[in-house]
C-alpha cells in the first residue's frame, strides 16, 4: 500500500508524524516549541504539494512566525525548563494512549465503511492569491469582517488580562518575602 | 503548477489517515501533559491536522471554499493563542506554576 506512493509525500508525512510525536513526548518545553515549528514547516510543504501556495506561505508567517514566537516568549518569560516540568505517573500515559488510540481506530474504521466519496477535480491555480481573494471578498465578505471584530475583542482581552493589578502583586511579594 | 502530480499518485485517503494520526497525537498530548503551555501547543497541532484535511479536500475537489475555511481557522487559532497565553501569564503571576492542577482551585 505504501510503496506505490511518491517519495516526497512519504518522507514529508514521516517527518510530520515524527516531529509531532516529539512535541508531545519531549520533557523540555523549549524543545517542544521547536519541534512544533518544524511540524508547521512540514505541513507547509504538504500545502505546496497540494497546490495551495497561498496557504503554505500564510501558514509559515502566521504559525511559525507569529504564534510560535509568542509561545517561545511566554516560555522564556515564565522561566520554564526541564526542572519545572510537572511529572505524571505512567498510568496517565497508558490511559491517554488508550483514549487517543481508540479515537484513531474509530475514525479510520468509520472511513473504511464510508469509502471513497470524493470526486477528483483538481483545478489549476486554485490556491493562488487571485483565486482565493475573489472568493474571500465576494461570498465570504461578512465572515471576513466579523473576523476583524473577533481580533479586536481578542486583542482588548489579552491586554486587559495582561495588565498588572496593584492589589494582587502586592499580595504575592508579601507572601514571597515571608516564605 | 505543482511540483509533482500528486493528485494522480496519492489517494485522498492517505491524507485522511495522516490528519487522523496528527489529530490523535494532539489529543494524546492534551490528555498526557500537565504543562498548560504544552496543552495549548497540542491544541494548535490538532487545529493544524484539521487544516491539512480541509486543504486536501479543497485541492482534490477543485473548490476554493475549503482553503478559505483554513484561513478562518488560522485567525481563530491566533486569537485563541493570544488570549490563552494571557490567561496563563496571569495564572502564573498568582500561583507561580503552570501546572493544569491550578484548575481545581477555581471557585464559582
JSON list of N, CA and C in Angstrom, two decimals, chain A residues 96-138:
[
{"chain": "A", "resi": 96, "resn": "UNK", "atom": "N", "xyz": [-4.07, 7.82, 28.54]},
{"chain": "A", "resi": 96, "resn": "UNK", "atom": "CA", "xyz": [-4.13, 8.77, 27.42]},
{"chain": "A", "resi": 96, "resn": "UNK", "atom": "C", "xyz": [-3.89, 8.06, 26.10]},
{"chain": "A", "resi": 97, "resn": "UNK", "atom": "N", "xyz": [-2.92, 7.11, 26.08]},
{"chain": "A", "resi": 97, "resn": "UNK", "atom": "CA", "xyz": [-2.63, 6.40, 24.84]},
{"chain": "A", "resi": 97, "resn": "UNK", "atom": "C", "xyz": [-3.82, 5.56, 24.41]},
{"chain": "A", "resi": 98, "resn": "UNK", "atom": "N", "xyz": [-4.49, 4.93, 25.38]},
{"chain": "A", "resi": 98, "resn": "UNK", "atom": "CA", "xyz": [-5.67, 4.12, 25.03]},
{"chain": "A", "resi": 98, "resn": "UNK", "atom": "C", "xyz": [-6.77, 5.00, 24.46]},
{"chain": "A", "resi": 99, "resn": "UNK", "atom": "N", "xyz": [-7.01, 6.17, 25.10]},
{"chain": "A", "resi": 99, "resn": "UNK", "atom": "CA", "xyz": [-8.07, 7.06, 24.61]},
{"chain": "A", "resi": 99, "resn": "UNK", "atom": "C", "xyz": [-7.77, 7.54, 23.19]},
{"chain": "A", "resi": 100, "resn": "UNK", "atom": "N", "xyz": [-6.54, 8.04, 22.98]},
{"chain": "A", "resi": 100, "resn": "UNK", "atom": "CA", "xyz": [-6.20, 8.56, 21.66]},
{"chain": "A", "resi": 100, "resn": "UNK", "atom": "C", "xyz": [-6.20, 7.45, 20.63]},
{"chain": "A", "resi": 101, "resn": "UNK", "atom": "N", "xyz": [-5.72, 6.25, 21.02]},
{"chain": "A", "resi": 101, "resn": "UNK", "atom": "CA", "xyz": [-5.72, 5.13, 20.08]},
{"chain": "A", "resi": 101, "resn": "UNK", "atom": "C", "xyz": [-7.12, 4.71, 19.69]},
{"chain": "A", "resi": 102, "resn": "UNK", "atom": "N", "xyz": [-8.06, 4.74, 20.66]},
{"chain": "A", "resi": 102, "resn": "UNK", "atom": "CA", "xyz": [-9.44, 4.39, 20.33]},
{"chain": "A", "resi": 102, "resn": "UNK", "atom": "C", "xyz": [-10.02, 5.39, 19.34]},
{"chain": "A", "resi": 103, "resn": "UNK", "atom": "N", "xyz": [-9.73, 6.67, 19.56]},
{"chain": "A", "resi": 103, "resn": "UNK", "atom": "CA", "xyz": [-10.24, 7.68, 18.63]},
{"chain": "A", "resi": 103, "resn": "UNK", "atom": "C", "xyz": [-9.71, 7.42, 17.22]},
{"chain": "A", "resi": 104, "resn": "UNK", "atom": "N", "xyz": [-8.39, 7.15, 17.14]},
{"chain": "A", "resi": 104, "resn": "UNK", "atom": "CA", "xyz": [-7.76, 6.86, 15.84]},
{"chain": "A", "resi": 104, "resn": "UNK", "atom": "C", "xyz": [-8.44, 5.67, 15.18]},
{"chain": "A", "resi": 105, "resn": "UNK", "atom": "N", "xyz": [-8.65, 4.61, 15.97]},
{"chain": "A", "resi": 105, "resn": "UNK", "atom": "CA", "xyz": [-9.25, 3.38, 15.44]},
{"chain": "A", "resi": 105, "resn": "UNK", "atom": "C", "xyz": [-10.66, 3.66, 14.93]},
{"chain": "A", "resi": 106, "resn": "UNK", "atom": "N", "xyz": [-11.45, 4.41, 15.73]},
{"chain": "A", "resi": 106, "resn": "UNK", "atom": "CA", "xyz": [-12.85, 4.63, 15.36]},
{"chain": "A", "resi": 106, "resn": "UNK", "atom": "C", "xyz": [-12.95, 5.46, 14.10]},
{"chain": "A", "resi": 107, "resn": "UNK", "atom": "N", "xyz": [-12.11, 6.51, 14.00]},
{"chain": "A", "resi": 107, "resn": "UNK", "atom": "CA", "xyz": [-12.20, 7.38, 12.82]},
{"chain": "A", "resi": 107, "resn": "UNK", "atom": "C", "xyz": [-11.77, 6.62, 11.57]},
{"chain": "A", "resi": 108, "resn": "UNK", "atom": "N", "xyz": [-10.66, 5.86, 11.65]},
{"chain": "A", "resi": 108, "resn": "UNK", "atom": "CA", "xyz": [-10.23, 5.12, 10.46]},
{"chain": "A", "resi": 108, "resn": "UNK", "atom": "C", "xyz": [-11.24, 4.04, 10.09]},
{"chain": "A", "resi": 109, "resn": "UNK", "atom": "N", "xyz": [-11.83, 3.38, 11.10]},
{"chain": "A", "resi": 109, "resn": "UNK", "atom": "CA", "xyz": [-12.83, 2.35, 10.81]},
{"chain": "A", "resi": 109, "resn": "UNK", "atom": "C", "xyz": [-14.05, 2.97, 10.15]},
{"chain": "A", "resi": 110, "resn": "UNK", "atom": "N", "xyz": [-14.49, 4.12, 10.66]},
{"chain": "A", "resi": 110, "resn": "UNK", "atom": "CA", "xyz": [-15.65, 4.79, 10.07]},
{"chain": "A", "resi": 110, "resn": "UNK", "atom": "C", "xyz": [-15.36, 5.17, 8.63]},
{"chain": "A", "resi": 111, "resn": "UNK", "atom": "N", "xyz": [-14.11, 5.58, 8.36]},
{"chain": "A", "resi": 111, "resn": "UNK", "atom": "CA", "xyz": [-13.78, 5.96, 7.00]},
{"chain": "A", "resi": 111, "resn": "UNK", "atom": "C", "xyz": [-13.77, 4.74, 6.09]},
{"chain": "A", "resi": 112, "resn": "UNK", "atom": "N", "xyz": [-13.30, 3.59, 6.59]},
{"chain": "A", "resi": 112, "resn": "UNK", "atom": "CA", "xyz": [-13.27, 2.39, 5.75]},
{"chain": "A", "resi": 112, "resn": "UNK", "atom": "C", "xyz": [-14.68, 1.97, 5.36]},
{"chain": "A", "resi": 113, "resn": "UNK", "atom": "N", "xyz": [-15.64, 2.17, 6.29]},
{"chain": "A", "resi": 113, "resn": "UNK", "atom": "CA", "xyz": [-17.01, 1.79, 5.98]},
{"chain": "A", "resi": 113, "resn": "UNK", "atom": "C", "xyz": [-17.60, 2.75, 4.95]},
{"chain": "A", "resi": 114, "resn": "UNK", "atom": "N", "xyz": [-17.34, 4.05, 5.15]},
{"chain": "A", "resi": 114, "resn": "UNK", "atom": "CA", "xyz": [-17.97, 5.03, 4.26]},
{"chain": "A", "resi": 114, "resn": "UNK", "atom": "C", "xyz": [-17.35, 5.02, 2.88]},
{"chain": "A", "resi": 115, "resn": "UNK", "atom": "N", "xyz": [-16.06, 4.68, 2.79]},
{"chain": "A", "resi": 115, "resn": "UNK", "atom": "CA", "xyz": [-15.42, 4.53, 1.48]},
{"chain": "A", "resi": 115, "resn": "UNK", "atom": "C", "xyz": [-15.11, 5.84, 0.80]},
{"chain": "A", "resi": 116, "resn": "UNK", "atom": "N", "xyz": [-14.64, 5.74, -0.43]},
{"chain": "A", "resi": 116, "resn": "UNK", "atom": "CA", "xyz": [-14.25, 6.91, -1.21]},
{"chain": "A", "resi": 116, "resn": "UNK", "atom": "C", "xyz": [-15.49, 7.62, -1.74]},
{"chain": "A", "resi": 117, "resn": "UNK", "atom": "N", "xyz": [-15.58, 8.92, -1.42]},
{"chain": "A", "resi": 117, "resn": "UNK", "atom": "CA", "xyz": [-16.74, 9.66, -1.91]},
{"chain": "A", "resi": 117, "resn": "UNK", "atom": "C", "xyz": [-16.31, 10.96, -2.55]},
{"chain": "A", "resi": 118, "resn": "UNK", "atom": "N", "xyz": [-15.01, 11.09, -2.87]},
{"chain": "A", "resi": 118, "resn": "UNK", "atom": "CA", "xyz": [-14.51, 12.36, -3.37]},
{"chain": "A", "resi": 118, "resn": "UNK", "atom": "C", "xyz": [-14.36, 12.29, -4.88]},
{"chain": "A", "resi": 119, "resn": "UNK", "atom": "N", "xyz": [-15.00, 13.23, -5.55]},
{"chain": "A", "resi": 119, "resn": "UNK", "atom": "CA", "xyz": [-14.80, 13.36, -6.99]},
{"chain": "A", "resi": 119, "resn": "UNK", "atom": "C", "xyz": [-13.53, 14.15, -7.24]},
{"chain": "A", "resi": 120, "resn": "UNK", "atom": "N", "xyz": [-12.57, 13.55, -7.89]},
{"chain": "A", "resi": 120, "resn": "UNK", "atom": "CA", "xyz": [-11.30, 14.24, -8.15]},
{"chain": "A", "resi": 120, "resn": "UNK", "atom": "C", "xyz": [-11.50, 15.23, -9.28]},
{"chain": "A", "resi": 121, "resn": "UNK", "atom": "N", "xyz": [-11.24, 16.49, -8.97]},
{"chain": "A", "resi": 121, "resn": "UNK", "atom": "CA", "xyz": [-11.41, 17.52, -9.99]},
{"chain": "A", "resi": 121, "resn": "UNK", "atom": "C", "xyz": [-10.44, 18.65, -9.72]},
{"chain": "A", "resi": 122, "resn": "UNK", "atom": "N", "xyz": [-9.13, 18.38, -9.74]},
{"chain": "A", "resi": 122, "resn": "UNK", "atom": "CA", "xyz": [-8.18, 19.44, -9.41]},
{"chain": "A", "resi": 122, "resn": "UNK", "atom": "C", "xyz": [-8.20, 20.56, -10.45]},
{"chain": "A", "resi": 123, "resn": "UNK", "atom": "N", "xyz": [-8.23, 21.80, -9.95]},
{"chain": "A", "resi": 123, "resn": "UNK", "atom": "CA", "xyz": [-8.27, 22.97, -10.84]},
{"chain": "A", "resi": 123, "resn": "UNK", "atom": "C", "xyz": [-6.94, 23.69, -10.73]},
{"chain": "A", "resi": 124, "resn": "UNK", "atom": "N", "xyz": [-6.42, 24.11, -11.82]},
{"chain": "A", "resi": 124, "resn": "UNK", "atom": "CA", "xyz": [-5.13, 24.81, -11.86]},
{"chain": "A", "resi": 124, "resn": "UNK", "atom": "C", "xyz": [-5.26, 26.20, -11.22]},
{"chain": "A", "resi": 125, "resn": "UNK", "atom": "N", "xyz": [-4.32, 26.54, -10.35]},
{"chain": "A", "resi": 125, "resn": "UNK", "atom": "CA", "xyz": [-4.26, 27.90, -9.81]},
{"chain": "A", "resi": 125, "resn": "UNK", "atom": "C", "xyz": [-5.30, 28.22, -8.75]},
{"chain": "A", "resi": 126, "resn": "UNK", "atom": "N", "xyz": [-5.87, 27.20, -8.12]},
{"chain": "A", "resi": 126, "resn": "UNK", "atom": "CA", "xyz": [-6.93, 27.48, -7.14]},
{"chain": "A", "resi": 126, "resn": "UNK", "atom": "C", "xyz": [-6.36, 28.03, -5.84]},
{"chain": "A", "resi": 127, "resn": "UNK", "atom": "N", "xyz": [-5.10, 27.67, -5.55]},
{"chain": "A", "resi": 127, "resn": "UNK", "atom": "CA", "xyz": [-4.53, 28.09, -4.28]},
{"chain": "A", "resi": 127, "resn": "UNK", "atom": "C", "xyz": [-3.78, 29.40, -4.35]},
{"chain": "A", "resi": 128, "resn": "UNK", "atom": "N", "xyz": [-3.87, 30.11, -5.46]},
{"chain": "A", "resi": 128, "resn": "UNK", "atom": "CA", "xyz": [-3.14, 31.38, -5.58]},
{"chain": "A", "resi": 128, "resn": "UNK", "atom": "C", "xyz": [-3.97, 32.52, -5.00]},
{"chain": "A", "resi": 129, "resn": "UNK", "atom": "N", "xyz": [-3.28, 33.65, -4.76]},
{"chain": "A", "resi": 129, "resn": "UNK", "atom": "CA", "xyz": [-3.92, 34.77, -4.07]},
{"chain": "A", "resi": 129, "resn": "UNK", "atom": "C", "xyz": [-5.12, 35.28, -4.86]},
{"chain": "A", "resi": 130, "resn": "UNK", "atom": "N", "xyz": [-5.00, 35.30, -6.19]},
{"chain": "A", "resi": 130, "resn": "UNK", "atom": "CA", "xyz": [-6.06, 35.87, -7.02]},
{"chain": "A", "resi": 130, "resn": "UNK", "atom": "C", "xyz": [-7.37, 35.10, -6.85]},
{"chain": "A", "resi": 131, "resn": "UNK", "atom": "N", "xyz": [-7.28, 33.77, -6.97]},
{"chain": "A", "resi": 131, "resn": "UNK", "atom": "CA", "xyz": [-8.49, 32.95, -6.88]},
{"chain": "A", "resi": 131, "resn": "UNK", "atom": "C", "xyz": [-9.09, 33.02, -5.48]},
{"chain": "A", "resi": 132, "resn": "UNK", "atom": "N", "xyz": [-8.22, 32.90, -4.45]},
{"chain": "A", "resi": 132, "resn": "UNK", "atom": "CA", "xyz": [-8.73, 32.92, -3.07]},
{"chain": "A", "resi": 132, "resn": "UNK", "atom": "C", "xyz": [-9.30, 34.27, -2.71]},
{"chain": "A", "resi": 133, "resn": "UNK", "atom": "N", "xyz": [-8.64, 35.35, -3.17]},
{"chain": "A", "resi": 133, "resn": "UNK", "atom": "CA", "xyz": [-9.13, 36.69, -2.87]},
{"chain": "A", "resi": 133, "resn": "UNK", "atom": "C", "xyz": [-10.50, 36.94, -3.45]},
{"chain": "A", "resi": 134, "resn": "UNK", "atom": "N", "xyz": [-10.73, 36.44, -4.66]},
{"chain": "A", "resi": 134, "resn": "UNK", "atom": "CA", "xyz": [-12.04, 36.62, -5.28]},
{"chain": "A", "resi": 134, "resn": "UNK", "atom": "C", "xyz": [-13.13, 35.97, -4.44]},
{"chain": "A", "resi": 135, "resn": "UNK", "atom": "N", "xyz": [-12.87, 34.76, -3.95]},
{"chain": "A", "resi": 135, "resn": "UNK", "atom": "CA", "xyz": [-13.88, 34.07, -3.13]},
{"chain": "A", "resi": 135, "resn": "UNK", "atom": "C", "xyz": [-14.03, 34.78, -1.79]},
{"chain": "A", "resi": 136, "resn": "UNK", "atom": "N", "xyz": [-12.90, 35.16, -1.21]},
{"chain": "A", "resi": 136, "resn": "UNK", "atom": "CA", "xyz": [-12.93, 35.74, 0.15]},
{"chain": "A", "resi": 136, "resn": "UNK", "atom": "C", "xyz": [-13.70, 37.05, 0.17]},
{"chain": "A", "resi": 137, "resn": "UNK", "atom": "N", "xyz": [-13.54, 37.87, -0.87]},
{"chain": "A", "resi": 137, "resn": "UNK", "atom": "CA", "xyz": [-14.16, 39.20, -0.84]},
{"chain": "A", "resi": 137, "resn": "UNK", "atom": "C", "xyz": [-15.50, 39.27, -1.56]},
{"chain": "A", "resi": 138, "resn": "UNK", "atom": "N", "xyz": [-16.02, 38.10, -2.00]},
{"chain": "A", "resi": 138, "resn": "UNK", "atom": "CA", "xyz": [-17.38, 38.12, -2.54]},
{"chain": "A", "resi": 138, "resn": "UNK", "atom": "C", "xyz": [-18.32, 37.30, -1.66]}
]
